[in-house]
Coordinates of C-alpha atoms and ligand atoms in Angstrom, one line a residue:
M1 CA 1.9 -1.6 -6.0
N2 CA 1.2 -4.6 -3.8
L3 CA -2.3 -5.0 -2.5
L4 CA -4.2 -7.4 -0.2
L5 CA -7.9 -7.9 -1.0
F6 CA -9.9 -9.1 2.0
G7 CA -13.5 -10.1 2.3
A8 CA -15.8 -13.0 3.1
P9 CA -16.4 -15.6 0.5
G10 CA -18.8 -14.1 -2.1
S11 CA -17.8 -10.5 -1.2
G12 CA -16.6 -9.9 -4.8
K13 CA -12.9 -10.2 -4.3
G14 CA -12.3 -12.3 -7.5
T15 CA -14.4 -9.9 -9.6
Q16 CA -12.7 -6.8 -8.3
A17 CA -9.2 -8.3 -8.4
E18 CA -9.7 -9.1 -12.2
R19 CA -10.7 -5.5 -12.8
L20 CA -7.9 -4.0 -10.8
R21 CA -5.4 -6.3 -12.4
D22 CA -6.2 -4.9 -15.8
R23 CA -6.4 -1.3 -14.8
L24 CA -3.2 -1.3 -12.6
S25 CA -1.1 -3.9 -14.5
L26 CA -1.0 -6.1 -11.4
Q27 CA -0.8 -9.9 -11.2
H28 CA -4.0 -11.4 -9.6
V29 CA -2.9 -14.2 -7.3
S30 CA -5.8 -16.2 -5.9
T31 CA -4.9 -19.1 -3.6
G32 CA -8.4 -20.5 -4.2
D33 CA -7.9 -20.6 -8.0
L34 CA -4.4 -22.1 -7.6
L35 CA -5.8 -24.8 -5.4
R36 CA -8.8 -25.5 -7.7
D37 CA -6.4 -25.8 -10.6
A38 CA -4.4 -28.4 -8.7
V39 CA -7.6 -30.3 -8.0
A40 CA -8.7 -30.1 -11.6
R41 CA -5.3 -31.4 -12.8
G42 CA -5.4 -34.3 -10.3
T43 CA -1.9 -33.5 -8.9
E44 CA -0.7 -34.8 -5.5
L45 CA -1.5 -31.4 -4.0
G46 CA -4.9 -31.5 -5.6
K47 CA -5.7 -34.9 -4.1
K48 CA -4.5 -33.7 -0.7
V49 CA -6.7 -30.6 -0.6
E50 CA -9.9 -31.7 -2.5
G51 CA -11.9 -32.9 0.5
I52 CA -10.8 -30.0 2.7
M53 CA -12.0 -27.5 0.1
A54 CA -15.3 -29.3 -0.5
A55 CA -16.0 -29.0 3.2
G56 CA -15.2 -25.3 3.3
E57 CA -12.3 -25.8 5.7
L58 CA -8.8 -24.2 5.3
V59 CA -5.9 -26.1 3.8
S60 CA -2.7 -26.0 5.8
D61 CA -0.7 -22.8 6.1
E62 CA 2.5 -24.6 4.7
I63 CA 0.7 -25.5 1.5
V64 CA -0.5 -22.0 0.8
L65 CA 2.7 -20.3 1.8
E66 CA 4.6 -22.3 -0.9
L67 CA 2.0 -21.3 -3.5
I68 CA 2.4 -17.7 -2.5
R69 CA 6.1 -17.7 -2.4
E70 CA 6.3 -19.1 -6.0
A71 CA 3.6 -16.6 -7.2
V72 CA 5.3 -13.6 -5.7
E73 CA 8.7 -14.6 -7.1
N74 CA 7.2 -15.0 -10.5
V75 CA 5.8 -11.5 -10.4
R76 CA 9.2 -10.1 -9.4
A77 CA 10.7 -11.8 -12.5
D78 CA 8.0 -10.3 -14.8
D79 CA 8.7 -6.8 -16.0
T80 CA 5.2 -6.3 -17.4
K81 CA 3.7 -6.5 -13.9
K82 CA 3.8 -3.5 -11.4
G83 CA 3.0 -5.7 -8.4
W84 CA 0.4 -8.1 -7.2
I85 CA -3.1 -8.4 -5.7
L86 CA -3.4 -11.2 -3.2
D87 CA -7.0 -12.6 -3.1
G88 CA -7.8 -15.1 -0.4
Y89 CA -4.4 -14.9 1.3
P90 CA -3.6 -14.5 4.1
R91 CA -6.5 -16.2 5.9
T92 CA -5.1 -16.9 9.3
M93 CA -2.8 -15.0 11.7
V94 CA -0.1 -17.5 11.0
Q95 CA -0.3 -16.8 7.3
A96 CA -0.2 -13.0 7.9
K97 CA 3.0 -13.4 9.9
E98 CA 4.5 -15.8 7.4
L99 CA 3.7 -13.4 4.6
N100 CA 5.4 -10.5 6.4
G101 CA 8.5 -12.8 6.9
L102 CA 8.5 -13.7 3.2
L103 CA 8.2 -10.1 2.1
T104 CA 10.9 -8.9 4.4
D105 CA 13.3 -11.6 3.1
I106 CA 12.8 -10.5 -0.5
G107 CA 12.7 -6.7 0.2
E108 CA 9.0 -6.1 -0.6
A109 CA 6.1 -4.7 1.3
I110 CA 2.3 -4.5 1.3
D111 CA 1.2 -1.0 0.1
C112 CA -2.4 -1.3 1.1
V113 CA -5.2 -3.6 2.3
V114 CA -8.7 -3.3 0.8
V115 CA -11.5 -4.9 2.8
L116 CA -14.8 -5.6 1.0
E117 CA -17.6 -5.5 3.6
V118 CA -20.8 -7.4 2.6
D119 CA -23.9 -8.4 4.6
R120 CA -24.1 -12.1 5.5
D121 CA -27.5 -12.6 3.8
A122 CA -26.3 -11.0 0.6
V123 CA -23.2 -13.3 0.5
I124 CA -25.3 -16.4 1.0
S125 CA -27.6 -15.4 -1.8
R126 CA -24.7 -14.5 -4.1
L127 CA -22.9 -17.8 -3.5
S128 CA -26.0 -20.0 -3.9
S129 CA -26.6 -18.5 -7.3
R130 CA -23.0 -18.2 -8.4
R131 CA -21.8 -20.3 -11.4
S132 CA -18.1 -20.4 -12.3
C133 CA -16.2 -21.3 -15.4
P134 CA -13.3 -23.7 -14.4
E135 CA -11.6 -22.9 -17.7
C136 CA -11.2 -19.1 -17.8
K137 CA -12.4 -18.4 -14.2
A138 CA -15.3 -16.1 -15.4
V139 CA -18.1 -15.8 -12.8
Y140 CA -21.8 -15.6 -13.4
N141 CA -24.9 -15.3 -11.3
V142 CA -28.1 -17.1 -12.4
L143 CA -30.3 -14.4 -10.9
N144 CA -28.7 -11.1 -12.1
K145 CA -25.8 -12.0 -14.4
P146 CA -26.7 -15.1 -16.3
P147 CA -24.7 -16.4 -19.3
A148 CA -26.2 -15.9 -22.7
V149 CA -26.6 -19.7 -23.1
E150 CA -27.5 -21.5 -19.9
G151 CA -24.6 -23.5 -18.5
K152 CA -22.1 -22.2 -21.0
C153 CA -19.4 -19.6 -20.4
D154 CA -19.8 -16.4 -22.7
K155 CA -16.1 -15.9 -22.8
C156 CA -14.7 -19.3 -23.6
G157 CA -17.7 -21.7 -24.1
G158 CA -16.6 -23.8 -21.1
G159 CA -19.2 -25.7 -19.1
L160 CA -20.2 -23.7 -16.0
V161 CA -20.2 -25.3 -12.6
H162 CA -21.8 -24.7 -9.2
R163 CA -18.7 -25.1 -7.0
K164 CA -19.0 -27.8 -4.4
D165 CA -18.1 -25.3 -1.7
D166 CA -20.9 -22.9 -3.0
Q167 CA -23.6 -25.4 -1.9
P168 CA -25.8 -24.2 0.9
E169 CA -24.4 -26.6 3.6
T170 CA -20.8 -25.5 3.0
I171 CA -21.4 -21.8 2.6
A172 CA -22.3 -21.3 6.3
N173 CA -19.2 -23.1 7.4
R174 CA -17.0 -20.9 5.1
L175 CA -18.5 -17.8 6.5
D176 CA -17.9 -19.0 10.1
V177 CA -14.3 -19.9 9.2
F178 CA -13.9 -16.4 7.8
Q179 CA -15.3 -14.7 10.9
D180 CA -13.3 -16.8 13.3
Q181 CA -9.9 -17.1 11.5
T182 CA -9.6 -14.4 8.9
A183 CA -11.5 -11.3 10.2
P184 CA -9.2 -11.0 13.3
I185 CA -6.2 -10.5 10.9
L186 CA -7.4 -7.0 10.1
D187 CA -6.4 -5.8 13.6
F188 CA -2.9 -7.0 12.7
Y189 CA -2.8 -4.8 9.6
E190 CA -4.7 -1.8 11.0
D191 CA -1.7 0.0 12.5
K192 CA 0.9 -1.3 9.9
V193 CA -0.5 -0.3 6.4
A194 CA -3.2 1.8 4.9
L195 CA -6.4 -0.2 5.3
H196 CA -9.5 0.8 3.3
R197 CA -13.0 -0.5 4.1
I198 CA -15.3 -0.5 1.1
D199 CA -19.0 -1.2 1.1
G200 CA -19.2 -4.4 -1.1
N201 CA -23.0 -4.3 -1.2
M202 CA -22.8 -1.5 -3.8
P203 CA -23.1 -2.2 -7.6
V204 CA -20.0 -3.8 -8.9
D205 CA -18.8 -0.7 -10.9
D206 CA -19.2 1.5 -7.8
V207 CA -17.1 -0.9 -5.7
T208 CA -14.4 -0.8 -8.4
A209 CA -14.5 3.0 -8.5
A210 CA -14.4 3.2 -4.7
I211 CA -11.3 1.0 -4.5
E212 CA -9.6 3.0 -7.3
R213 CA -10.1 6.2 -5.4
Q214 CA -8.4 4.7 -2.4
V215 CA -5.5 3.0 -4.0
Q216 CA -4.3 5.5 -6.6
Ligands
LIG301 P1 -11.6 -19.1 -2.3 O1 -11.8 -19.3 -3.7 O2 -10.6 -18.0 -2.0 O3 -12.9 -18.9 -1.5 O4 -11.0 -20.4 -1.7 C1 -11.6 -21.7 -1.8 C2 -11.0 -22.6 -0.8 O5 -9.6 -22.8 -1.0 C3 -11.2 -22.2 0.7 O6 -12.4 -22.5 1.2 C4 -10.1 -23.1 1.3 O7 -10.4 -24.4 1.4 C5 -9.0 -23.0 0.3 N1 -8.1 -21.8 0.5 C6 -7.9 -20.7 -0.4 N2 -7.1 -19.8 0.1 C7 -6.6 -20.4 1.3 C8 -5.7 -19.9 2.3 N3 -5.1 -18.7 2.2 N4 -5.5 -20.7 3.4 C9 -6.2 -21.9 3.5 N5 -7.0 -22.4 2.6 C10 -7.3 -21.6 1.5

């Protein structure tokens, strides 16, 4: 099963993707995580995208297409995976069309699109209080899901960070970019694949259950 997970920044895509990955034996592919890894490792790619990401802008379509091509090919070569969940890709109409081209070339298809719908105010509050572990990617919230020891990841002991692009001045820009460039893509998918809109304001377990009901 190949699935696209859509939603504004802070809508819970990463959290839900991790859960679905384990339950459905899918590979979770997050372009944001791949890019953050490149920044953390200080690679050429990382140096190129660091400033763009910190400002909440999108990196170039070419860069993310290459990341996705490699990730999708790796999943094809891995017998333990039954498909993939793309989280944070595509984010522009160009990317949506490039993804279709790539999948047609390799004889694969998108089985369904899941859209997490969350109120703008809720998203701003979630992102402002989100803390992330750069080591194992675990996500916390200082208001309603704090780590046992302040600033330390429960899972791996790594130091938690408040991502540069989760600072208030950047959040608004990321939400605008989502509204202007990413939301219109849904029209493109509406008549091509099964598209499920889920209320992402619900408690996290309810969101997972609602997604599972739709995709199984
Ligand atoms: P995310 O973790 O998905 O919110 O992504 C963090 C940042 O990585 C975004 O604000 C963009 O700067 C960059 N990024 C992630 N995915 C894409 C994409 N598909 N196209 C362009 N930029 C992306």
